[in-house]
Short mmCIF file of C-alpha atoms in Angstrom, two decimals:
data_model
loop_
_atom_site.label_atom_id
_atom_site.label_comp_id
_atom_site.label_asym_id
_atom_site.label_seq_id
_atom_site.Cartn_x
_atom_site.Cartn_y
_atom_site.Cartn_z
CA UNK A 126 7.67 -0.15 9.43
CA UNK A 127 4.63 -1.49 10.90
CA UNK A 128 0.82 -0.04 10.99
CA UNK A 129 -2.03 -0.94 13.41
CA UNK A 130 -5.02 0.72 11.61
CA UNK A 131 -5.72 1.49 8.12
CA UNK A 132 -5.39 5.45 6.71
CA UNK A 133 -3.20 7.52 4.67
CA UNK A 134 0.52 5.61 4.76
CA UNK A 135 2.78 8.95 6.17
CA UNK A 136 -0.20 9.05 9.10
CA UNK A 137 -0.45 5.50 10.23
CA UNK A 138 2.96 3.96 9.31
CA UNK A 139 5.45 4.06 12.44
CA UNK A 140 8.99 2.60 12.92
CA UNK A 141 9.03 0.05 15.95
CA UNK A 142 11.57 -2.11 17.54
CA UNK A 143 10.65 -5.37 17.14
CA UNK A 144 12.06 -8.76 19.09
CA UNK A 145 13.36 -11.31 15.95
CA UNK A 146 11.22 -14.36 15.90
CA UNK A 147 13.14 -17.49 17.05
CA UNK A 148 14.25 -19.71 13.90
CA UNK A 149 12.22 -22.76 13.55
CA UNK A 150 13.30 -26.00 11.67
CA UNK A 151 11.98 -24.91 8.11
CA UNK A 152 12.44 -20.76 8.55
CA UNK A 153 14.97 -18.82 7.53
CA UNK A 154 16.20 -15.57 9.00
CA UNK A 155 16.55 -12.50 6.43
CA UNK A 156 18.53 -9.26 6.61
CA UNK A 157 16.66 -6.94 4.59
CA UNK A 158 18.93 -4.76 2.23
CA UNK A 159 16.33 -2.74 -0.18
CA UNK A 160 12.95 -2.57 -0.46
CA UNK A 161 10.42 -0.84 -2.68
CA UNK A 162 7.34 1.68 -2.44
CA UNK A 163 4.84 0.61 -5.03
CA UNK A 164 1.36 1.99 -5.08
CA UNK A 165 -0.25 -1.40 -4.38
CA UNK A 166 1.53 -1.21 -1.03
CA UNK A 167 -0.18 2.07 -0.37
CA UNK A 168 -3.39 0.77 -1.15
CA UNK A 169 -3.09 -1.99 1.56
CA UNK A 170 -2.59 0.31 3.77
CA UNK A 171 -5.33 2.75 2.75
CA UNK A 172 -7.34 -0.41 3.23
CA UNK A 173 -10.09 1.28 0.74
CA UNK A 174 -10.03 -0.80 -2.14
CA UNK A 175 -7.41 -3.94 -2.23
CA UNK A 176 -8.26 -7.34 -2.40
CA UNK A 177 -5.50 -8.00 -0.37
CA UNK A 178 -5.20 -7.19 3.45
CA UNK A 179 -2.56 -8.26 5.91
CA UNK A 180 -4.03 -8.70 9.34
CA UNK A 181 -3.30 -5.87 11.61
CA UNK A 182 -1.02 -4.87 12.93
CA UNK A 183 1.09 -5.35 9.45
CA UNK A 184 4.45 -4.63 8.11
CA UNK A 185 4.18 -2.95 4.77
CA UNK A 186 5.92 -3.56 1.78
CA UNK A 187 5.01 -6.28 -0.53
CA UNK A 188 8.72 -6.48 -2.72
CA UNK A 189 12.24 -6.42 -1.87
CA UNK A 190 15.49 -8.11 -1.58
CA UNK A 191 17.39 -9.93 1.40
CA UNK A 192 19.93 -11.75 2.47
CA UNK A 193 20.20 -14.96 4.24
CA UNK A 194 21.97 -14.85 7.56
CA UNK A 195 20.98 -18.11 8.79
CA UNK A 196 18.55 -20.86 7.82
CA UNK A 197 16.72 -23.76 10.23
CA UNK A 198 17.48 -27.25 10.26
CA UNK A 199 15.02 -28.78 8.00
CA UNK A 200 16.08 -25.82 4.69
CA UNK A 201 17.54 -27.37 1.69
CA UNK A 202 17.07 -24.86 -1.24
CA UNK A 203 18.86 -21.89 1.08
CA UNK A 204 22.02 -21.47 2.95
CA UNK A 205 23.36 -18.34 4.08
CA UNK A 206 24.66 -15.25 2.06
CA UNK A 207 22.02 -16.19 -0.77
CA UNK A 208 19.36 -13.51 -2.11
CA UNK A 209 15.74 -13.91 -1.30
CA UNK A 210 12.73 -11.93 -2.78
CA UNK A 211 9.40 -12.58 -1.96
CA UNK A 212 7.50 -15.68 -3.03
CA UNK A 213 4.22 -13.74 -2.86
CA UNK A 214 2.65 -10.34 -1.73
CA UNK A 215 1.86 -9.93 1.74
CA UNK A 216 5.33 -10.23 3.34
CA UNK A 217 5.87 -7.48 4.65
CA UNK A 218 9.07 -6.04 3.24
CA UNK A 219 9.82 -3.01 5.04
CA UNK A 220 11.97 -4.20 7.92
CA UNK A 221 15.55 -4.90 8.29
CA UNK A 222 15.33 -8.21 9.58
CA UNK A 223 12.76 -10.96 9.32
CA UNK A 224 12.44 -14.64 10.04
CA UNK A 225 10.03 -16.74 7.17
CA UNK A 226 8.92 -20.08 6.27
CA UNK A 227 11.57 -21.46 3.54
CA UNK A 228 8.05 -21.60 0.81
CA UNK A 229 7.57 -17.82 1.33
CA UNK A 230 11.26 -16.90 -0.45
CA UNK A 231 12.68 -17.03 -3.73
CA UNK A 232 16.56 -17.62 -4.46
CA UNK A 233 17.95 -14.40 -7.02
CA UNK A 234 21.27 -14.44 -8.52
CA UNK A 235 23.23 -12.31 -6.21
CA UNK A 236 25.66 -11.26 -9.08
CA UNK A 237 22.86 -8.64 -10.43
CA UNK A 238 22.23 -5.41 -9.25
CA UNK A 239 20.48 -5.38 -6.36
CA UNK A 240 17.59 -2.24 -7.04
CA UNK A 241 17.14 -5.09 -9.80
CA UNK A 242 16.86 -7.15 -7.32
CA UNK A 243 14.87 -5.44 -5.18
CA UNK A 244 12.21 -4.42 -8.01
CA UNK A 245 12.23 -7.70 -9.24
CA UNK A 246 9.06 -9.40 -8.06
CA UNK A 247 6.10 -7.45 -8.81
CA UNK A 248 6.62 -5.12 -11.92
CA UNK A 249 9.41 -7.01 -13.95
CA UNK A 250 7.00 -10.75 -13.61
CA UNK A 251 3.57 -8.39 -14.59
CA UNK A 252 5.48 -7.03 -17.91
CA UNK A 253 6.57 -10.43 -18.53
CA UNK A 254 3.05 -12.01 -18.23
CA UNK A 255 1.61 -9.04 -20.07
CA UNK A 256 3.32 -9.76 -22.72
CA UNK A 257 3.03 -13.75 -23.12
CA UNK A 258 0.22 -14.68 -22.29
CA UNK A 259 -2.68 -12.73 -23.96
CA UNK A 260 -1.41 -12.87 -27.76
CA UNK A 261 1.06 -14.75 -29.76
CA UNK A 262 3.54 -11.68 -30.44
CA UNK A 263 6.60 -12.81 -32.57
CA UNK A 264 9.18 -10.16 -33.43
CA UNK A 265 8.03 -7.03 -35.83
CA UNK A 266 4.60 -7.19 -34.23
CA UNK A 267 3.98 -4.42 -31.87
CA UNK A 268 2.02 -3.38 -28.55
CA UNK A 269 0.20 0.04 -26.79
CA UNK A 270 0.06 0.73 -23.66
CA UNK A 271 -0.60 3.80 -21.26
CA UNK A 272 1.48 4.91 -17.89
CA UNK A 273 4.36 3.99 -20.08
CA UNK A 274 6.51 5.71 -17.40
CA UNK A 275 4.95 3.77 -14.60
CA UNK A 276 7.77 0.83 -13.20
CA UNK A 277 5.58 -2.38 -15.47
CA UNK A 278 5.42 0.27 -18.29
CA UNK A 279 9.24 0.70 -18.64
CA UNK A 280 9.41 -3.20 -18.11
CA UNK A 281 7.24 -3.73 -20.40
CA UNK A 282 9.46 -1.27 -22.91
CA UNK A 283 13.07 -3.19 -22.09
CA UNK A 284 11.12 -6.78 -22.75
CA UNK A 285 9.22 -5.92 -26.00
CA UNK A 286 12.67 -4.30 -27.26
CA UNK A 287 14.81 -7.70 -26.21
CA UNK A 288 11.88 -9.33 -28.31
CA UNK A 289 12.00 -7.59 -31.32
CA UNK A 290 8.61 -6.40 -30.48
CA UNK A 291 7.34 -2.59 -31.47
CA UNK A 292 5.99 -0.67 -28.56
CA UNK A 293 3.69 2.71 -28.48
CA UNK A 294 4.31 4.51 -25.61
CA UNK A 295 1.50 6.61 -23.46
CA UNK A 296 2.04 9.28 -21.09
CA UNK A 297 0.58 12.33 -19.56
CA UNK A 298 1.33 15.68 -20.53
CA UNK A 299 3.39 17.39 -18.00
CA UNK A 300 5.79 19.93 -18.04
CA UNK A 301 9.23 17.99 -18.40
CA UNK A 302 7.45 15.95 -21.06
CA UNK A 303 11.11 16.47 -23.81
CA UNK A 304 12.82 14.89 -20.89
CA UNK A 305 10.10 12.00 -20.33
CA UNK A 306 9.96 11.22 -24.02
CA UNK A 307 13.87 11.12 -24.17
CA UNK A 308 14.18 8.76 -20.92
CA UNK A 309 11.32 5.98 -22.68
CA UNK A 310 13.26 6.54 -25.58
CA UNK A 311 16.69 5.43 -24.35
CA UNK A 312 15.22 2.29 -22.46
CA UNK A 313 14.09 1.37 -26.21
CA UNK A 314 10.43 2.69 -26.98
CA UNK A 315 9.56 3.00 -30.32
CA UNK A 316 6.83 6.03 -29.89
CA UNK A 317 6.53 8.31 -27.12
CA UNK A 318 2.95 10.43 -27.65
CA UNK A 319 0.39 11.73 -24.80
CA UNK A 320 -2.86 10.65 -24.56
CA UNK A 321 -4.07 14.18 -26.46
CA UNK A 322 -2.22 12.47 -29.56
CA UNK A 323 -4.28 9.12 -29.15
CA UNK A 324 -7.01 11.13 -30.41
CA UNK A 325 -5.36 12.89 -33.48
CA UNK A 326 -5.47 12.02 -37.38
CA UNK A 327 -1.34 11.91 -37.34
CA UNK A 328 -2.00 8.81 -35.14
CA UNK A 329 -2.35 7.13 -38.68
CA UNK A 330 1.58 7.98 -39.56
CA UNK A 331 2.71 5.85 -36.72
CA UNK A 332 0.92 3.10 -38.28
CA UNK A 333 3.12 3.80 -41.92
CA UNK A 334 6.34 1.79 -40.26
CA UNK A 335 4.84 -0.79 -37.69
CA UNK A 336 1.59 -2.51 -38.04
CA UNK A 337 -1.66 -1.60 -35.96
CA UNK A 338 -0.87 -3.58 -32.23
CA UNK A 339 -2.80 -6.73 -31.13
CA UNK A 340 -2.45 -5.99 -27.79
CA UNK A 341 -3.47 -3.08 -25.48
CA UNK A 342 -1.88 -2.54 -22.01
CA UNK A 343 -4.26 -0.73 -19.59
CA UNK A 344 -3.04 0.37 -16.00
CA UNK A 345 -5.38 3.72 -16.44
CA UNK A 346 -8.81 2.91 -17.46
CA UNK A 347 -11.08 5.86 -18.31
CA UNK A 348 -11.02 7.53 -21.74
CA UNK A 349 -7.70 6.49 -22.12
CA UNK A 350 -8.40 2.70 -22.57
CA UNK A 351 -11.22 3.63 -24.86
CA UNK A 352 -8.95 5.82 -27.37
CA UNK A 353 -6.06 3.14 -27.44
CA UNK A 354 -8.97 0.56 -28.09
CA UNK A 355 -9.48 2.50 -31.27
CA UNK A 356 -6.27 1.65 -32.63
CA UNK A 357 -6.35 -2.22 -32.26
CA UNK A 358 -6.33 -4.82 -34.89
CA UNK A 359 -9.75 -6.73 -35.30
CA UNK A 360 -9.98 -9.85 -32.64
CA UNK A 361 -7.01 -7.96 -30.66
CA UNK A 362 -6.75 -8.01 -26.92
CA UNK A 363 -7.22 -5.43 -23.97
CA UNK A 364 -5.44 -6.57 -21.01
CA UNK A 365 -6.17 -3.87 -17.68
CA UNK A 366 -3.69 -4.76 -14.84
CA UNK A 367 -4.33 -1.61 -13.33
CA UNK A 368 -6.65 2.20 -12.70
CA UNK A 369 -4.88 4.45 -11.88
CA UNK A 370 -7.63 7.26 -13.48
CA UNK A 371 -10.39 5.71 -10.79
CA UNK A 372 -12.95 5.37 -13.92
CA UNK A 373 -14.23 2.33 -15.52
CA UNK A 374 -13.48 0.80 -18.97
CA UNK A 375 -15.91 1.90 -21.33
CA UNK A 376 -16.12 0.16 -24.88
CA UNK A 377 -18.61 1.04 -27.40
CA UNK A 378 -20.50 -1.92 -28.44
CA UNK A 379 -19.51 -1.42 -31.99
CA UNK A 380 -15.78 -2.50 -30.63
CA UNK A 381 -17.40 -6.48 -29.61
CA UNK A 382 -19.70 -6.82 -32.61
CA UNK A 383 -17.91 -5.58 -35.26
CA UNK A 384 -14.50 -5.74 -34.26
CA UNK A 385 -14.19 -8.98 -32.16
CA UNK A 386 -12.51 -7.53 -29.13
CA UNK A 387 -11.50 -8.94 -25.98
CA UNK A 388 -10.56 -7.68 -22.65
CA UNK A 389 -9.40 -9.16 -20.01
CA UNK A 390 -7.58 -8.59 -16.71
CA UNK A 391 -4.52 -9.86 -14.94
CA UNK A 392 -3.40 -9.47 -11.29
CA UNK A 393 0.41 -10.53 -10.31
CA UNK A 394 -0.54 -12.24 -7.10
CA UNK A 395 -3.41 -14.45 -8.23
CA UNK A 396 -1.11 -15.48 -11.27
CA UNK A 397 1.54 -16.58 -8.57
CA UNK A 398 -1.67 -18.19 -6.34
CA UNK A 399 -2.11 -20.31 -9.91
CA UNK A 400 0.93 -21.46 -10.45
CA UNK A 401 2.95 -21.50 -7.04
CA UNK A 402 3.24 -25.41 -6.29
CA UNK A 403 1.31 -26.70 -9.06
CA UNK A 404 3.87 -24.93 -12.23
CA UNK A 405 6.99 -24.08 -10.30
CA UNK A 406 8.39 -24.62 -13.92
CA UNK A 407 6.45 -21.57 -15.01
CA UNK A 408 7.66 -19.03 -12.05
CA UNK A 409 11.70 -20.40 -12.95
CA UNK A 410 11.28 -20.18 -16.44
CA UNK A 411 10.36 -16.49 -15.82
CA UNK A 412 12.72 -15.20 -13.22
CA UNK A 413 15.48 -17.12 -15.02
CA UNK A 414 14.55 -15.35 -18.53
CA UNK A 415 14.64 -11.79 -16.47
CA UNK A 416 17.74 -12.35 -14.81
CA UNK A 417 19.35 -13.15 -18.27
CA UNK A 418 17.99 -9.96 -19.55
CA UNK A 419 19.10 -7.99 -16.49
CA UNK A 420 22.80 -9.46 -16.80
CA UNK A 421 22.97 -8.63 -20.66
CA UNK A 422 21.98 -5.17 -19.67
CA UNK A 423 18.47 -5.45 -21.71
CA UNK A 424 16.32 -4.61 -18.38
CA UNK A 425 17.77 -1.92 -16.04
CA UNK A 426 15.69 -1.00 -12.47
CA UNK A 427 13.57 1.83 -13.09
CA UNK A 428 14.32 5.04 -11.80
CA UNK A 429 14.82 5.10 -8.39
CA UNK A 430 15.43 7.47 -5.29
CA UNK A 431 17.66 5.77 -2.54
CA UNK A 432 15.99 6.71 1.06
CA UNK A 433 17.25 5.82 4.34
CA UNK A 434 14.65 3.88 6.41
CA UNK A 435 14.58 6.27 9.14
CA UNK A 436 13.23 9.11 6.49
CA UNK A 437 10.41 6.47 5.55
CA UNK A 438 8.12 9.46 6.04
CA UNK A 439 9.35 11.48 2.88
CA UNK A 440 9.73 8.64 1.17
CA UNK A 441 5.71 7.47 1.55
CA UNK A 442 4.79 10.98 0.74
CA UNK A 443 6.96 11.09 -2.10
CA UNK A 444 5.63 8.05 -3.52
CA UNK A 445 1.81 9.84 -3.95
CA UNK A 446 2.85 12.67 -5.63
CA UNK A 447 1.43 13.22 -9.30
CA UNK A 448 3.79 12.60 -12.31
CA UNK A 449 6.90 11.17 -10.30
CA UNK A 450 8.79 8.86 -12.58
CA UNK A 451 11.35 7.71 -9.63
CA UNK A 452 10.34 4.76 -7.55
CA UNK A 453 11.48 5.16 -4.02
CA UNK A 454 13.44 2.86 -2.22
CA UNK A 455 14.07 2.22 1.63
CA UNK A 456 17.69 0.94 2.24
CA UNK A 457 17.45 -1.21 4.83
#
């Protein structure tokens, strides 16, 4: 799926044939089996506001899984019939085959599910960070976040559960809200409440059987940020990995003097910039701790919509629609 110009992704995205690159000594060639549509691959294409641009004309799709047909002479790590994933954004996902450099691919287990698989790279490693490297949480402690439903919110949910760790849940009002609330619920969320609720004196009766959180989650920004901010411990954390409301942050200053807080910000791809030759420990250490979770059944895919490449269309246009708690995924 390939786009020459930046613009709305149902307008600009096409499906080409393409000629397969020849295989050089250190590439590998990939057949593509599922890949997902996540909104920071619709912002690269929109070209409005991402830091991160492929050179045109691009392939979208920044996540997915593959398998190895055949590797080039000087590839140790691979061989073929192994799962790949993406090493980093930017390569281009949305294709059935591909041929890339052996450093651009990352060896999965191919005995897990493979929507795990294929939603493995980008929201699965943001909950992870999000949750281990702001605050020392130990189990009993708990965390807020809003876009709970969002594919890093329900991450976020399954890890903090495995961990012992209490989670407060915020969504949107909307009409199937019961159904919502029930879904977060069953993944292991603690509270469920809309971002009305944030604002609300019975906020304090959530507060009776877990302690006030540490650490705030923001993917949102706006007044939503601000109320959850409210409900922090002293000298706890805001982490934003994400604004989806299009508004800024706003803290009183009360919240700094007072209250000690801290924000901060994270971004997936420059943590993997950080730490991709320099701390390949790191990036094992957390795939391998995912993977385990995944195989004991403590961190499922999130909701997902199987499309067929050629309706790519539907799919795009499915993936901007407001309140849609079902990722969609090309089959490839």
């Amino acid at each position: 799926l390939l786009y020459e110009r930046h613009g709305e992704a149902a307008a600009v995205v096409q499906l080409k044939d393409l000629e397969v690159p020849k295989l050089g000594d250190c590439d590998v060639h990939v057949k593509m089996l599922a890949a997902p549509i996540n909104p920071a691959d619709i912002n690269m294409i929109q070209g409005r506001t991402y830091p991160l641009l492929s050179p045109l004309p691009a392939v979208g799709g920044n996540e997915g899984v593959g398998e190895v047909l055949e590797v080039g002479r000087h590839v140790t790590a691979l061989k073929r019939g192994d799962w790949v994933i993406p090493a980093d954004a930017g390569l281009g996902t949305w294709r059935t085959r591909g041929v890339f450099p052996e450093k651009m691919l990352l060896k999965v287990p191919s005995d897990i599910p493979m929507l795990c698989a294929a939603t493995l790279s980008v929201n699965p490693c943001t909950a992870f960070r999000l949750l281990a490297d702001f605050e020392s949480l130990t189990p009993g402690d708990s965390v807020i976040q809003n876009a709970a439903n969002s594919g890093v919110g329900q991450a976020i949910i399954q890890i903090a559960r495995a961990s012992g760790i209490k989670t407060i849940n915020v969504v949107r009002d909307r009409p199937d809200l019961p159904k919502l609330v029930e879904r977060l619920m069953a993944l292991g969320a603690d509270h469920v409440i809309t971002e009305e609720m944030l604002r609300k004196p019975e906020m304090k009766d959530i507060f009776k059987s877990i302690p006030r959180p540490r650490l705030a989650l923001n993917c949102v920004g706006g007044k939503s940020t601000t109320e959850m901010l409210r409900h922090l411990q002293p000298k706890g954390t805001v982490v934003t990995y994400g604004g989806m409301a299009k508004q800024p942050v706003m803290v009183p200053v009360s919240a700094f003097i007072f209250r000690d807080m801290r924000l901060r910000g994270f971004w997936m791809t420059q943590w993997r910039k950080d730490h991709a030759q320099a701390d390949q420990k790191s990036v094992a250490a957390m795939m391998d701790a995912l993977c385990q979770l995944i195989r004991r059944g403590q961190l499922t895919a999130p909701a997902c919509t199987k499309v067929p490449l050629q309706d790519y269309r539907a799919a795009l246009e499915a993936s901007m629609k407001p309140f849609v708690s079902s990722k969609q995924i090309l089959l490839l």
